[in-house]
Amino acid sequence: MTLIDRTRARGVETLTLDSPHNRNALSAALVTGLAAALTDAGKDPGVRAVVLTHTGTTFSAGADLRDPPDPDALVALLRQIVELPKPVIARVTGHVRAGGLGLLAACDVAVASTTSTYAFTEVRIGVAPAVISLTVLPRTDPRAVARHYLTGERFDAAEATRLGLVTAAGDDVDAVLAPVLDGVRRASPQGLAETKRLLTARVLEAFDRDAADLTALSARLFSSPQAREGMTAFLERRDPEWVV
């Protein structure tokens, strides 16, 4: 089954997450497929930039609880997006949850529709947004994002823009995207690569410093009794036992 659709127009490679059965959750297969597509795009001199988008009403629901990716593979995918020597631009018209926000934050630019919604839901299943903090925290104000990390509540595109998760939002996402694509098409490949290197230096410092510890934390939390209860409750569509 193909989970990543690829199309190209005037030097822009569009990679579409196409796993509707699980709302584009980050399964082991989707992570592997997206990494392969990004590798191909990175090596292809005909690709000036990558647009990452989705089918359906959800950009990504986060980690697939039935078929989760290896934490190291997720770290590698996020780093691959950050290190790709070409801009990666997220195009969001639906919902983004948990690990999907790490994917969004790894992108260099994110444009979204005003109807899109967001939530860091990890605390509600007994874990923490550990691995995705590698991309989220360097690109947001930790004080501003603390409320959403701690409560798991849903927020809108305007709040996502205020936090720095989204670059720009509008009723017509393609109208918002158009000048961005025009800009990267006018830029030289060398200029794009070196400018991206400047912009991502602080994010890569977080990977070098924290990736091993956060991967270990994620593994420990996901194997804990509270996480097992939280994931079971989620799959059974009920409140976990700690809700008061």
XYZ file of C-alpha atoms in Angstrom:
244
model
C 0.000 0.000 0.000
C 1.349 3.410 -0.998
C 1.184 5.803 1.956
C 3.023 8.704 0.311
C 1.805 10.156 -2.999
C 4.344 12.131 -5.026
C 3.692 14.803 -7.637
C 5.856 17.563 -9.119
C 5.174 20.952 -10.679
C 7.812 23.517 -11.648
C 10.480 22.181 -9.333
C 8.232 21.692 -6.301
C 7.818 18.092 -5.139
C 4.566 17.535 -3.263
C 4.547 14.620 -0.820
C 1.038 13.770 0.319
C 0.428 11.687 3.442
C -2.214 9.230 2.274
C -3.131 6.858 5.087
C -6.829 7.609 5.643
C -7.550 4.464 7.641
C -5.630 5.860 10.628
C -5.862 9.619 9.933
C -2.295 9.751 8.634
C -0.940 8.557 11.965
C 2.814 8.082 12.157
C 2.980 4.335 11.714
C 6.249 2.491 11.149
C 5.324 2.135 7.469
C 4.432 5.802 6.971
C 7.635 6.988 8.663
C 9.694 4.661 6.457
C 7.859 5.735 3.310
C 8.164 9.444 4.034
C 11.867 9.106 4.808
C 12.427 7.358 1.467
C 10.494 10.032 -0.438
C 12.475 12.809 1.256
C 15.746 11.063 0.431
C 14.768 10.932 -3.236
C 13.730 14.590 -3.249
C 16.931 15.649 -1.529
C 19.097 13.937 -4.131
C 17.128 15.123 -7.169
C 18.571 18.313 -8.697
C 15.196 18.975 -10.326
C 13.552 19.519 -6.924
C 13.793 23.074 -5.599
C 11.488 22.610 -2.590
C 9.175 20.052 -0.970
C 5.558 20.585 0.026
C 4.304 18.192 2.712
C 0.513 17.871 2.773
C -2.210 15.311 3.395
C -5.389 13.666 2.240
C -8.543 13.760 4.335
C -9.360 15.956 7.292
C -6.218 15.224 9.337
C -2.628 16.217 8.564
C -1.445 13.663 11.115
C -3.036 12.196 14.225
C 0.354 11.559 15.837
C 1.947 8.217 16.606
C 0.018 5.164 15.474
C -0.705 3.375 18.757
C -1.335 0.069 16.957
C 1.821 0.207 14.804
C 4.132 2.787 16.385
C 7.400 3.737 14.735
C 10.685 3.032 16.467
C 11.535 6.226 18.411
C 14.948 6.329 16.724
C 13.257 6.205 13.312
C 11.002 9.118 14.232
C 13.987 11.139 15.456
C 15.785 10.356 12.193
C 12.780 11.469 10.128
C 12.455 14.784 11.970
C 16.178 15.417 11.615
C 16.029 14.514 7.923
C 13.412 17.223 7.318
C 15.470 19.769 9.240
C 18.700 18.840 7.428
C 17.279 18.472 3.924
C 19.144 21.069 1.816
C 15.851 22.257 0.339
C 12.937 24.025 2.000
C 10.177 21.773 3.308
C 6.832 23.564 3.421
C 3.854 22.128 5.288
C 0.399 22.653 3.791
C -2.290 21.933 6.386
C -6.040 21.922 5.815
C -7.076 19.673 8.691
C -6.249 18.559 12.212
C -2.777 18.083 13.696
C -2.280 16.112 16.870
C 0.630 15.052 19.102
C 3.471 13.649 16.971
C 2.003 15.352 13.933
C 2.997 18.656 15.523
C 6.597 17.489 15.639
C 6.399 16.826 11.917
C 4.863 20.254 11.357
C 7.529 21.991 13.436
C 10.315 20.228 11.536
C 9.198 21.984 8.351
C 10.763 25.315 7.449
C 7.469 27.026 6.631
C 3.937 25.956 7.554
C 0.799 27.370 5.941
C -2.640 26.355 7.121
C -6.321 26.888 6.636
C -8.203 28.819 9.284
C -10.286 25.704 9.982
C -7.275 23.597 11.025
C -6.943 22.559 14.682
C -4.055 21.452 16.882
C -3.433 19.650 20.181
C -0.533 18.170 22.142
C -2.522 15.212 23.453
C 0.336 13.179 24.945
C -0.429 14.042 28.582
C -3.917 12.619 28.171
C -2.590 9.126 27.482
C 0.091 9.169 30.191
C 3.166 10.184 28.190
C 4.939 13.444 27.249
C 5.734 15.227 23.970
C 9.324 14.057 24.317
C 10.784 13.354 20.860
C 8.752 16.058 19.132
C 10.181 18.650 21.521
C 13.354 18.438 19.421
C 11.589 20.453 16.740
C 8.781 22.151 18.669
C 10.647 23.844 21.518
C 13.428 25.542 19.497
C 10.787 27.084 17.227
C 8.283 28.217 19.842
C 8.267 30.160 23.094
C 8.283 27.479 25.839
C 6.286 29.778 28.144
C 3.613 30.256 25.487
C 3.411 26.581 24.554
C 3.407 25.343 28.183
C -0.381 25.581 28.515
C -0.922 23.328 25.524
C 1.762 20.823 26.530
C 0.248 20.536 30.027
C -3.469 20.442 29.214
C -3.723 18.713 25.836
C -6.522 21.089 24.912
C -7.358 21.860 21.302
C -6.388 25.211 19.773
C -6.982 26.919 16.457
C -4.857 28.183 13.574
C -4.619 31.695 15.015
C -3.117 30.329 18.240
C -0.814 28.003 16.289
C 0.416 31.043 14.371
C 0.944 33.020 17.588
C 2.987 30.145 19.027
C 5.148 29.896 15.896
C 3.962 26.456 14.817
C 2.256 27.937 11.749
C 3.815 30.632 9.559
C 0.572 31.962 8.068
C -3.065 30.907 7.905
C -5.945 31.888 5.656
C -9.337 30.793 4.387
C -7.718 29.726 1.087
C -4.556 27.843 2.009
C -3.328 27.696 -1.575
C -3.563 31.471 -1.867
C -1.360 31.692 1.241
C 1.020 29.105 -0.205
C 1.368 30.656 -3.677
C 3.792 33.518 -2.844
C 5.938 31.143 -0.780
C 6.316 28.789 -3.737
C 6.967 31.695 -6.084
C 9.719 32.863 -3.770
C 11.534 29.527 -3.555
C 11.267 29.072 -7.326
C 13.079 32.400 -7.777
C 15.805 31.481 -5.284
C 19.027 29.701 -6.223
C 19.568 26.139 -4.916
C 22.800 27.221 -3.211
C 21.127 30.237 -1.640
C 18.281 28.114 -0.312
C 20.578 25.435 1.099
C 22.892 27.841 2.900
C 20.062 30.019 4.199
C 18.289 26.943 5.538
C 21.519 25.912 7.253
C 21.529 29.237 9.113
C 17.889 28.901 10.116
C 18.131 25.335 11.402
C 21.376 25.570 13.385
C 19.596 25.955 16.741
C 17.223 23.095 16.000
C 20.108 20.780 15.147
C 21.852 21.781 18.376
C 18.802 20.405 20.212
C 19.110 17.111 18.325
C 22.809 16.810 19.130
C 22.270 17.647 22.791
C 18.943 16.028 23.650
C 17.922 13.348 21.137
C 19.293 10.365 23.052
C 17.764 11.444 26.369
C 14.370 12.266 24.864
C 14.250 8.994 22.941
C 14.973 7.105 26.174
C 12.302 9.111 27.994
C 9.758 8.344 25.276
C 10.508 4.619 25.417
C 10.260 4.584 29.223
C 6.952 6.433 29.275
C 5.311 4.385 26.539
C 6.152 1.162 28.411
C 4.741 2.434 31.717
C 1.507 1.248 33.375
C -0.081 4.694 33.059
C 0.628 4.794 29.333
C -0.847 1.323 28.873
C -4.002 2.503 30.639
C -4.060 5.732 28.654
C -3.656 4.016 25.286
C -6.212 1.339 26.177
C -8.700 4.009 27.230
C -8.096 5.917 24.002
C -8.668 2.848 21.859
C -11.761 1.932 23.890
C -13.061 5.512 23.663
C -13.375 5.986 27.407
C -11.751 8.169 30.059
C -8.579 6.756 31.638
C -8.771 5.822 35.298
C -7.026 8.994 36.509
C -9.669 11.430 35.242
C -11.341 13.161 38.225
